[in-house]
PDB file of C-alpha atoms and ligand atoms in Angstrom:
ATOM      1  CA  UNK A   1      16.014  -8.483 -12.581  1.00 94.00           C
ATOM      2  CA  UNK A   2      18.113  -5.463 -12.716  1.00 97.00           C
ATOM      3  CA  UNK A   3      16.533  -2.235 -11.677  1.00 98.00           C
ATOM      4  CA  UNK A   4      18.144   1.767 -11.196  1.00 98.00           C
ATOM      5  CA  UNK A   5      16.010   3.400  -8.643  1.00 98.00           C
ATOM      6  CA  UNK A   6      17.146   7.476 -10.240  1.00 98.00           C
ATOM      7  CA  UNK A   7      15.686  10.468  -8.196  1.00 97.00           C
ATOM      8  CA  UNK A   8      16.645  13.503  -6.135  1.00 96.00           C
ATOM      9  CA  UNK A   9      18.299  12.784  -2.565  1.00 94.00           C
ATOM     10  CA  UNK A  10      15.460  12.755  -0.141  1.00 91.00           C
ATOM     11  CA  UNK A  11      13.235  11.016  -2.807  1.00 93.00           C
ATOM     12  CA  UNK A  12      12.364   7.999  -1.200  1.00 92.00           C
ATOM     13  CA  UNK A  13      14.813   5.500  -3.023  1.00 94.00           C
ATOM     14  CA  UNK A  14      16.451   3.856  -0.193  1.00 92.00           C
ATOM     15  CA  UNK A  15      12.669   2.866   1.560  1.00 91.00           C
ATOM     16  CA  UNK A  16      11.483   1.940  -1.639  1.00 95.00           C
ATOM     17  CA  UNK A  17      14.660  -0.287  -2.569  1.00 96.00           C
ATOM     18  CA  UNK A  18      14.617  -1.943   1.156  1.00 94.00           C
ATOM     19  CA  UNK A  19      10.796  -2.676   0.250  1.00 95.00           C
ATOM     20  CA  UNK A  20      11.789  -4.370  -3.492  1.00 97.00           C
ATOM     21  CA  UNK A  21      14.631  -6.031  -1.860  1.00 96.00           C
ATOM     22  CA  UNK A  22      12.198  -8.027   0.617  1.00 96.00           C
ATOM     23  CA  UNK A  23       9.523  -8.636  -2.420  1.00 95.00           C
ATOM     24  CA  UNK A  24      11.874  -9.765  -4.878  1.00 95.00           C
ATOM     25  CA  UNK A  25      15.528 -11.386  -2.972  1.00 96.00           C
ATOM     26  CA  UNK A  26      17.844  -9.023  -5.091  1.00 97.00           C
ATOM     27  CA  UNK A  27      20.035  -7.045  -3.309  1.00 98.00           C
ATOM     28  CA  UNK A  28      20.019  -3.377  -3.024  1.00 97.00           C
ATOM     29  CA  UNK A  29      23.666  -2.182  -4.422  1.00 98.00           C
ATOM     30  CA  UNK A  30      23.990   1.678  -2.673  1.00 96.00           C
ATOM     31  CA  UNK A  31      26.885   3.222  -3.599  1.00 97.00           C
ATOM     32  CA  UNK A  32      26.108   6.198  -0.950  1.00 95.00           C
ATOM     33  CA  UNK A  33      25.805   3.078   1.695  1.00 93.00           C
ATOM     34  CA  UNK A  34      29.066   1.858   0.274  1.00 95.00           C
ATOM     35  CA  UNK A  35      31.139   4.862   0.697  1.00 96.00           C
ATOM     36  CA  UNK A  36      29.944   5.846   4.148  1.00 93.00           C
ATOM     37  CA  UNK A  37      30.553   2.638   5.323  1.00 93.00           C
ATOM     38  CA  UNK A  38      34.195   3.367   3.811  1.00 96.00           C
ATOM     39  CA  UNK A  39      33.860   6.486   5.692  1.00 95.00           C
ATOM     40  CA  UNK A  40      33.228   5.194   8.752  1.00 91.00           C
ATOM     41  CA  UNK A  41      35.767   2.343   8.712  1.00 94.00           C
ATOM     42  CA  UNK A  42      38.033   5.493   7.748  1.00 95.00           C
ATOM     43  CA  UNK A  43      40.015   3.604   5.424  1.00 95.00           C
ATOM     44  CA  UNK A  44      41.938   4.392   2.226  1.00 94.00           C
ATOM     45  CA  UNK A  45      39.124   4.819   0.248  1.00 94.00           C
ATOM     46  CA  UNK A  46      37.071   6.805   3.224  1.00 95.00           C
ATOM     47  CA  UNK A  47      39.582   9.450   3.980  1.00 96.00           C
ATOM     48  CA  UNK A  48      39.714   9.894  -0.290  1.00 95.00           C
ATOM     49  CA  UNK A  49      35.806  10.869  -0.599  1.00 97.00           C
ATOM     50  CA  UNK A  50      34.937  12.442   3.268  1.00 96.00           C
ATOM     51  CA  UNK A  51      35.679  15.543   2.306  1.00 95.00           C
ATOM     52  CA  UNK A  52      33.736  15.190  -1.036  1.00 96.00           C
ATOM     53  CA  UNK A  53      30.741  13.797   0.322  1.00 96.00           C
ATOM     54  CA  UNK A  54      30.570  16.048   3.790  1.00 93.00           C
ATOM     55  CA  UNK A  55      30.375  18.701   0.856  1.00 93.00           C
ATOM     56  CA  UNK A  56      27.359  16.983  -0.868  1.00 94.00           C
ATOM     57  CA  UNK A  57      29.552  16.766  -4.511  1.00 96.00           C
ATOM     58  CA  UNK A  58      30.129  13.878  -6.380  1.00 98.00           C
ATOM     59  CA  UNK A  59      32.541  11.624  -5.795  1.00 98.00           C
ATOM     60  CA  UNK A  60      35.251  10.657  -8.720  1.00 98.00           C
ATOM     61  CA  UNK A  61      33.593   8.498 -11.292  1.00 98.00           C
ATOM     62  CA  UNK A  62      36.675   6.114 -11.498  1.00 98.00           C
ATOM     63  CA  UNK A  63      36.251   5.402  -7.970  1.00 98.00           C
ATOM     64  CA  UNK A  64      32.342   4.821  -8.176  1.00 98.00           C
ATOM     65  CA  UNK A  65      32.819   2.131 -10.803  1.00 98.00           C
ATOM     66  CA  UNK A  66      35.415   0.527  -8.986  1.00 97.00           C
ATOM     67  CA  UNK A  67      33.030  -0.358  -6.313  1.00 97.00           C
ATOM     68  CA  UNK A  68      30.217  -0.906  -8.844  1.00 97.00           C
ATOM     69  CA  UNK A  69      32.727  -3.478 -10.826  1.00 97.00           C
ATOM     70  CA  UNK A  70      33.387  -5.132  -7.573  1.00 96.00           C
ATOM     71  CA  UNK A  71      29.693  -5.949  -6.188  1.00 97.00           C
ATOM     72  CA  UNK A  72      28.344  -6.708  -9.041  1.00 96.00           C
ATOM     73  CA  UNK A  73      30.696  -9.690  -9.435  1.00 93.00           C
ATOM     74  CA  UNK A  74      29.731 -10.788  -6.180  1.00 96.00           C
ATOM     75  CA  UNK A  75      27.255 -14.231  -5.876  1.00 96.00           C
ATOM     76  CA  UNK A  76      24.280 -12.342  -4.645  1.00 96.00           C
ATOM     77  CA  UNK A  77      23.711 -10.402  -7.243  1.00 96.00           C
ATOM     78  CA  UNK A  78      23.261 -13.383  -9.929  1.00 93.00           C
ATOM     79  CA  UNK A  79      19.802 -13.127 -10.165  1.00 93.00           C
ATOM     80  CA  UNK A  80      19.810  -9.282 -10.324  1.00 96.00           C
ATOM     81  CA  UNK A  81      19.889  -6.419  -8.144  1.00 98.00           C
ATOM     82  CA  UNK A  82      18.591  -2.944  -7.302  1.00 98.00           C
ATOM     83  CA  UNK A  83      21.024  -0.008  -8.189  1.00 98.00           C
ATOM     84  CA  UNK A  84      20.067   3.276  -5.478  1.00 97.00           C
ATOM     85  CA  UNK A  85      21.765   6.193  -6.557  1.00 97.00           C
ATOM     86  CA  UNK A  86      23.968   5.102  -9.005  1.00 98.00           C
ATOM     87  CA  UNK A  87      24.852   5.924 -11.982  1.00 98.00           C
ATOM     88  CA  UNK A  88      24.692   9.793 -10.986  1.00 98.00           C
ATOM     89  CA  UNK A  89      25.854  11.596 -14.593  1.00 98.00           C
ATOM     90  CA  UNK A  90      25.781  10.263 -17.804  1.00 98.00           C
ATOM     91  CA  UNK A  91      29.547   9.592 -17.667  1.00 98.00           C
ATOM     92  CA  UNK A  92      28.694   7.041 -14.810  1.00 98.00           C
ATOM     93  CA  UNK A  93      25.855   5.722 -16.914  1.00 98.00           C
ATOM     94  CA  UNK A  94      28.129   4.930 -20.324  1.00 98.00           C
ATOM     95  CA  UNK A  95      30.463   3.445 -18.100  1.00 98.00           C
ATOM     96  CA  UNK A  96      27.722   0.828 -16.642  1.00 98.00           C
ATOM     97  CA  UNK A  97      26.415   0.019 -20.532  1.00 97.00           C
ATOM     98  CA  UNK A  98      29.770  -0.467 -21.212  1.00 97.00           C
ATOM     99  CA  UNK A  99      30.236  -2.740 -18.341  1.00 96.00           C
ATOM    100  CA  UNK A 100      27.309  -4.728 -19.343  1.00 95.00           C
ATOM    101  CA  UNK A 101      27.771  -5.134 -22.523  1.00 96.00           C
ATOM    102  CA  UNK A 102      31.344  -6.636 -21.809  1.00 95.00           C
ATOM    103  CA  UNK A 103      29.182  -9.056 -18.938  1.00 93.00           C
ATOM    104  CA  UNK A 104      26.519  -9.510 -21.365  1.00 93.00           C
ATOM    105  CA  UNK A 105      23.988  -8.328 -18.896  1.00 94.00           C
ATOM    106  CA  UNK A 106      21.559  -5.759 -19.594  1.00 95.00           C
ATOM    107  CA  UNK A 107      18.744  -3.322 -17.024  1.00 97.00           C
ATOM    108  CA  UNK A 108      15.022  -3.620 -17.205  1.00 97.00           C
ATOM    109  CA  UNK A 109      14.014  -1.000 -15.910  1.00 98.00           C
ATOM    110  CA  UNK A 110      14.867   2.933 -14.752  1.00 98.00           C
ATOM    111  CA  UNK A 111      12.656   4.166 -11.882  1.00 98.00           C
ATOM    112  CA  UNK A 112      12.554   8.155 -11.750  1.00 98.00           C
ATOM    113  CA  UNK A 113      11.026   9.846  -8.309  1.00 97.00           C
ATOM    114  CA  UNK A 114       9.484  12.352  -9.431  1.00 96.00           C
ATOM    115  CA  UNK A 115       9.039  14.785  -6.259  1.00 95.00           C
ATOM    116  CA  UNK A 116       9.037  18.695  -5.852  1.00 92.00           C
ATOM    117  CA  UNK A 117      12.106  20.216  -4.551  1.00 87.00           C
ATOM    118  CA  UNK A 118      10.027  21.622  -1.469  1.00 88.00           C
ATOM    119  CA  UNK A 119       9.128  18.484  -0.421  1.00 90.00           C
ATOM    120  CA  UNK A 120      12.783  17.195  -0.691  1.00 92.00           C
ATOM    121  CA  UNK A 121      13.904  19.891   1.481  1.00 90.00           C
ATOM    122  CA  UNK A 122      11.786  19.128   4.485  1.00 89.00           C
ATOM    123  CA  UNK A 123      12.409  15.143   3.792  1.00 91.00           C
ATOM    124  CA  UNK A 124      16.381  15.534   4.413  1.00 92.00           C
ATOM    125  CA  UNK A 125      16.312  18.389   6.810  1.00 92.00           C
ATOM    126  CA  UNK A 126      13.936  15.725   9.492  1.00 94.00           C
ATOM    127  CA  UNK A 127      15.521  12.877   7.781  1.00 93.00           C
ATOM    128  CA  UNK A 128      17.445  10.730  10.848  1.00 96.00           C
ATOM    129  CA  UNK A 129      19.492   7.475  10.077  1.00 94.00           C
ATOM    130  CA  UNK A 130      20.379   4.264  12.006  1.00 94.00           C
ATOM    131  CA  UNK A 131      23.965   3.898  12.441  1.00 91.00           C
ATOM    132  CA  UNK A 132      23.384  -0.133  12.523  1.00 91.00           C
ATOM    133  CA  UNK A 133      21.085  -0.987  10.250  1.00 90.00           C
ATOM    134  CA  UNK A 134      20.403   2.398   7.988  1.00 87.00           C
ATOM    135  CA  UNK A 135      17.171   2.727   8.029  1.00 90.00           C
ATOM    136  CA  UNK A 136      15.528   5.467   7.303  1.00 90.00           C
ATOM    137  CA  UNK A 137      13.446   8.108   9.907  1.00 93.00           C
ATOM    138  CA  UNK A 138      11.417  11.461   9.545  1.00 92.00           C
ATOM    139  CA  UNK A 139      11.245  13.644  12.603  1.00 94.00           C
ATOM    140  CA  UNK A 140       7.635  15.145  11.112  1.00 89.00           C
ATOM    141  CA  UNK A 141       6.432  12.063   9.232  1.00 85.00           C
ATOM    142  CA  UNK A 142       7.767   8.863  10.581  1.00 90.00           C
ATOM    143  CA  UNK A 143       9.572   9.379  14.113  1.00 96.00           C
ATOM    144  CA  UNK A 144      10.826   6.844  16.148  1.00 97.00           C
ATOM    145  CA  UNK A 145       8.904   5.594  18.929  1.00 97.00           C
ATOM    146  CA  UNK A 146      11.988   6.644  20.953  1.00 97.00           C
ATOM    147  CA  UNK A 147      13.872   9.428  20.436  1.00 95.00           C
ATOM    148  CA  UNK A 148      17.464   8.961  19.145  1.00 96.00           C
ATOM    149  CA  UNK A 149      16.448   4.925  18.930  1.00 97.00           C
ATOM    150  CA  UNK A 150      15.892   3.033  15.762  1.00 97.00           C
ATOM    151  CA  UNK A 151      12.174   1.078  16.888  1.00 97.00           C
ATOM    152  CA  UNK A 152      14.145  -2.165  14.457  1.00 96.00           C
ATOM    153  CA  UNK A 153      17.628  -2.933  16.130  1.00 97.00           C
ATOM    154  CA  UNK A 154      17.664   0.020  19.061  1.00 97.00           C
ATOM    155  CA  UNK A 155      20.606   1.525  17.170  1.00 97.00           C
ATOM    156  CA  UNK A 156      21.110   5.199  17.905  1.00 97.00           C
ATOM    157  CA  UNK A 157      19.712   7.278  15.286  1.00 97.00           C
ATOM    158  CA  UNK A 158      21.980  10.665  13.807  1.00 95.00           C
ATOM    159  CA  UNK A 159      21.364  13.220  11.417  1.00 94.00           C
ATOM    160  CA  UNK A 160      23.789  12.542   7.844  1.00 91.00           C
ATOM    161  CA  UNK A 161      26.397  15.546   8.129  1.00 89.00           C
ATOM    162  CA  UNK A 162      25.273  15.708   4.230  1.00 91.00           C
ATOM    163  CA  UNK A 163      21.499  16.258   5.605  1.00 92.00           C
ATOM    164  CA  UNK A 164      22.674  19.295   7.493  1.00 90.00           C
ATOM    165  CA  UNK A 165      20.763  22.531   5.721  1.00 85.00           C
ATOM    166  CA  UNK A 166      23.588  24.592   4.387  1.00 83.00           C
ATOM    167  CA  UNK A 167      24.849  21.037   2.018  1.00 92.00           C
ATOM    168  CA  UNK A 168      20.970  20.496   1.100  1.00 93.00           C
ATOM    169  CA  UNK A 169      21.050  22.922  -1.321  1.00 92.00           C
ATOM    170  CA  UNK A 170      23.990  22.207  -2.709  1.00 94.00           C
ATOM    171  CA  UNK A 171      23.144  18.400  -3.319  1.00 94.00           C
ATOM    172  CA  UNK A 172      19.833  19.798  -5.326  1.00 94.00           C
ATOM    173  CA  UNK A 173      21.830  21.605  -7.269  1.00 95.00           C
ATOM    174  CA  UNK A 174      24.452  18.743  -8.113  1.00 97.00           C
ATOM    175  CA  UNK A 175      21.457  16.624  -8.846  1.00 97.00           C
ATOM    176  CA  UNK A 176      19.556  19.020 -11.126  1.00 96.00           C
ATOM    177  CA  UNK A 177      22.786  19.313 -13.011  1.00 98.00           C
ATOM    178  CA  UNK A 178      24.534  16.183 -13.488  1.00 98.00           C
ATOM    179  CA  UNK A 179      21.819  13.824 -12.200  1.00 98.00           C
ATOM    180  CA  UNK A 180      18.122  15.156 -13.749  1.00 97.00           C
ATOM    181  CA  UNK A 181      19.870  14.735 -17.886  1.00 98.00           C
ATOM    182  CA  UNK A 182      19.866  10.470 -16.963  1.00 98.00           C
ATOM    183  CA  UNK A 183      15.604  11.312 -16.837  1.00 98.00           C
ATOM    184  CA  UNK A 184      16.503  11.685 -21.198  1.00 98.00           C
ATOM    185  CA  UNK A 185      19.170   9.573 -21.359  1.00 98.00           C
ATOM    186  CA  UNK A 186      16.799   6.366 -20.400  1.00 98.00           C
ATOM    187  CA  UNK A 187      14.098   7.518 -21.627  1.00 98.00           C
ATOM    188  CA  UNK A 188      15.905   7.581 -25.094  1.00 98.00           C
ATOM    189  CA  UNK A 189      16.701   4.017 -24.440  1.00 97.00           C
ATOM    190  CA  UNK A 190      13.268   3.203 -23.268  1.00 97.00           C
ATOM    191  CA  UNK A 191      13.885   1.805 -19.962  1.00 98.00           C
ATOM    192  CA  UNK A 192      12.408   4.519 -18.253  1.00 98.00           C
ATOM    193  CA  UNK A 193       9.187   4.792 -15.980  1.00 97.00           C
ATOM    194  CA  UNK A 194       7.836   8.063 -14.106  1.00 97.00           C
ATOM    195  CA  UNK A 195       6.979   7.383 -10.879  1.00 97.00           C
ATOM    196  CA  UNK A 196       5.092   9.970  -8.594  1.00 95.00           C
ATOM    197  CA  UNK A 197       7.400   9.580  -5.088  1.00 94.00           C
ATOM    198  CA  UNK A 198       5.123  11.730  -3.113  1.00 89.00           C
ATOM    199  CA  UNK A 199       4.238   8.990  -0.591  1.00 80.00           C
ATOM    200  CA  UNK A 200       6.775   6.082  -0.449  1.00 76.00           C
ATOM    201  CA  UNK A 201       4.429   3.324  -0.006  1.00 81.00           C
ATOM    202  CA  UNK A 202       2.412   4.530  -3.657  1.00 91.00           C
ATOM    203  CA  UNK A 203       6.231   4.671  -5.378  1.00 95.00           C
ATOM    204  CA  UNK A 204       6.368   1.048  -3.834  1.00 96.00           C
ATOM    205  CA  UNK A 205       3.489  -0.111  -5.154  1.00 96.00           C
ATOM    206  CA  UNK A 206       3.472   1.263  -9.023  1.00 96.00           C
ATOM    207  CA  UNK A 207       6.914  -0.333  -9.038  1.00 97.00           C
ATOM    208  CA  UNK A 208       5.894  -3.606  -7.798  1.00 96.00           C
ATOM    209  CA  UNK A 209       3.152  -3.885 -10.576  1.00 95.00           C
ATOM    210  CA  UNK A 210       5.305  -2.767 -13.371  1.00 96.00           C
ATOM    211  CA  UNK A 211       7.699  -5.449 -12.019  1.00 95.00           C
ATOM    212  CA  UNK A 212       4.947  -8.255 -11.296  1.00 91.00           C
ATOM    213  CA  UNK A 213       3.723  -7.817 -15.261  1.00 83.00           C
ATOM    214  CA  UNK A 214       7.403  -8.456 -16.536  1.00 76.00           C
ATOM    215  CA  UNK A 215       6.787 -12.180 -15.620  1.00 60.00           C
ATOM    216  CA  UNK A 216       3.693 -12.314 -17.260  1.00 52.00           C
TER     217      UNK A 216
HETATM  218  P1  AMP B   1      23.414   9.111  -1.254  1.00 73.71           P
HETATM  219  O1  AMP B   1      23.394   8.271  -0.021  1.00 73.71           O
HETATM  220  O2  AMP B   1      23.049   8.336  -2.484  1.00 73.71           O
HETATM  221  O3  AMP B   1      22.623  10.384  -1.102  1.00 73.71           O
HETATM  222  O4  AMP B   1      24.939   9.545  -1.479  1.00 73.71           O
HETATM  223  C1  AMP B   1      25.633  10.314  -0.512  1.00 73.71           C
HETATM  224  C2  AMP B   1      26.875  10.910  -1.136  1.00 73.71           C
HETATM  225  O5  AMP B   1      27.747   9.866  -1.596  1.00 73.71           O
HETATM  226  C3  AMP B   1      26.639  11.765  -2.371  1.00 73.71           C
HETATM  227  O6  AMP B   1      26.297  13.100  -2.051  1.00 73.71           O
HETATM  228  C4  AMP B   1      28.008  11.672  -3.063  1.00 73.71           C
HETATM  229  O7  AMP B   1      28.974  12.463  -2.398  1.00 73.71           O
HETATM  230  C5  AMP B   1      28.375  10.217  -2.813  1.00 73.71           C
HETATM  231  N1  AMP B   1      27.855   9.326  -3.869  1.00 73.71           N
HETATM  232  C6  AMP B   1      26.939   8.321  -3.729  1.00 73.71           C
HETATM  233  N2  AMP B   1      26.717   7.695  -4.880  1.00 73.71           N
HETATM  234  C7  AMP B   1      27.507   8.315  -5.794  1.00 73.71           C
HETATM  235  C8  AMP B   1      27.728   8.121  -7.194  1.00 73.71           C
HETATM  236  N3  AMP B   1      27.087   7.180  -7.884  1.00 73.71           N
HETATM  237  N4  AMP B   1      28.618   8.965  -7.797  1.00 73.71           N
HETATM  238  C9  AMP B   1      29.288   9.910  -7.132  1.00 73.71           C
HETATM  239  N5  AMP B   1      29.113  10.147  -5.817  1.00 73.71           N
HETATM  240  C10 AMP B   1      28.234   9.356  -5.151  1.00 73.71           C
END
């Protein structure tokens, strides 16, 4: 099963693609995981997209489907895997067909969050993230039963340096420009489904039926 989980930042894809990844043993493949890991590590490829990605652009295409080439290959993801924000621009997109046409590999499904900018906005700004294990925390919505402590693996919690207000903006504006067209783009090749990403656990559940009546 091969799935692209496409929205805005904020949306709810990385909760919803932890939850899929526990239902259905696929891996989640997040290139936005991937690089700040890189980030962190500060190696080559890290000190190449910091700048980029403290800035809340896009990060070179070439290097994206370098890592994307690389996972994929890897053993767990022979029985499928879920894609979180990649591809980002149709460029990325051709690049994956092409890819799996040359693997002989095709996606089942495109997931679009569909969620109002406003609500995206006070998501990310309260949005707080494990440094161990990445998961995800609201401030408003879903705090932590301690502050600056994941309640999972009592990793300390930070805010992204891409969450911080003044890159918000920018990031919804990257996505309504070079991200929103891949809404056409799949549903041209029919592989898309709407999904209303208001509350994560609903966007969890519509997926997980569309997903449970593949088998049938
Ligand atoms: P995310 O965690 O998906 O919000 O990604 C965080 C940042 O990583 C983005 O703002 C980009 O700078 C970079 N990034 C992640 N995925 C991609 C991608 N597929 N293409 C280009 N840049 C990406």
């Amino acid at each position: 099963m091969k799935l692209i989980l496409l929205g805005p930042p904020g949306g709810g894809k990385g909760t919803v693609a932890k939850k899929l990844r526990a239902e259905f043993n696929i891996p989640i493949i997040s290139t936005g995981v991937i690089l700040r890991e890189a980030v962190d590590k500060k190696n080559k490829l890290g000190i190449e997209v910091e700048n980029i990605m403290r800035k809340g652009s896009l990060v070179p295409d070439h290097i994206v489907m370098e890592i994307i080439k690389e996972r994929i290959k890897q053993e767990d993801c022979k029985n499928g895997y879920i894609f979180d924000g990649f591809p980002r621009n149709i460029e990325q997109a051709n690049s994956l067909e092409k890819l799996n046409k040359e693997l002989n590999e095709y996606i089942d499904y495109v997931f679009y969050f569909e969620i109002p900018f406003s609500e995206i906005i006070k998501r990310l700004s309260n949005r707080r993230v494990c440094r161990k294990c990445s998961t995800n925390y609201n401030l408003v919505f879903n705090p932590p039963k301690k502050d600056n402590t994941c309640d999972i693996c009592n990793g300390e919690l930070y805010q992204r340096e891409d969450d911080k207000e003044e890159t918000i903006q920018h990031r919804l504006e990257v996505f309504a420009k070079q991200t929103a067209p891949l809404k056409k783009y799949y549903k041209e090749k029919k592989l898309l489904k709407v999904i209303d990403a208001n509350l994560s656990k609903n966007a969890f559940l519509a997926i997980k039926k569309i997903l449970q009546g593949m088998h049938k």
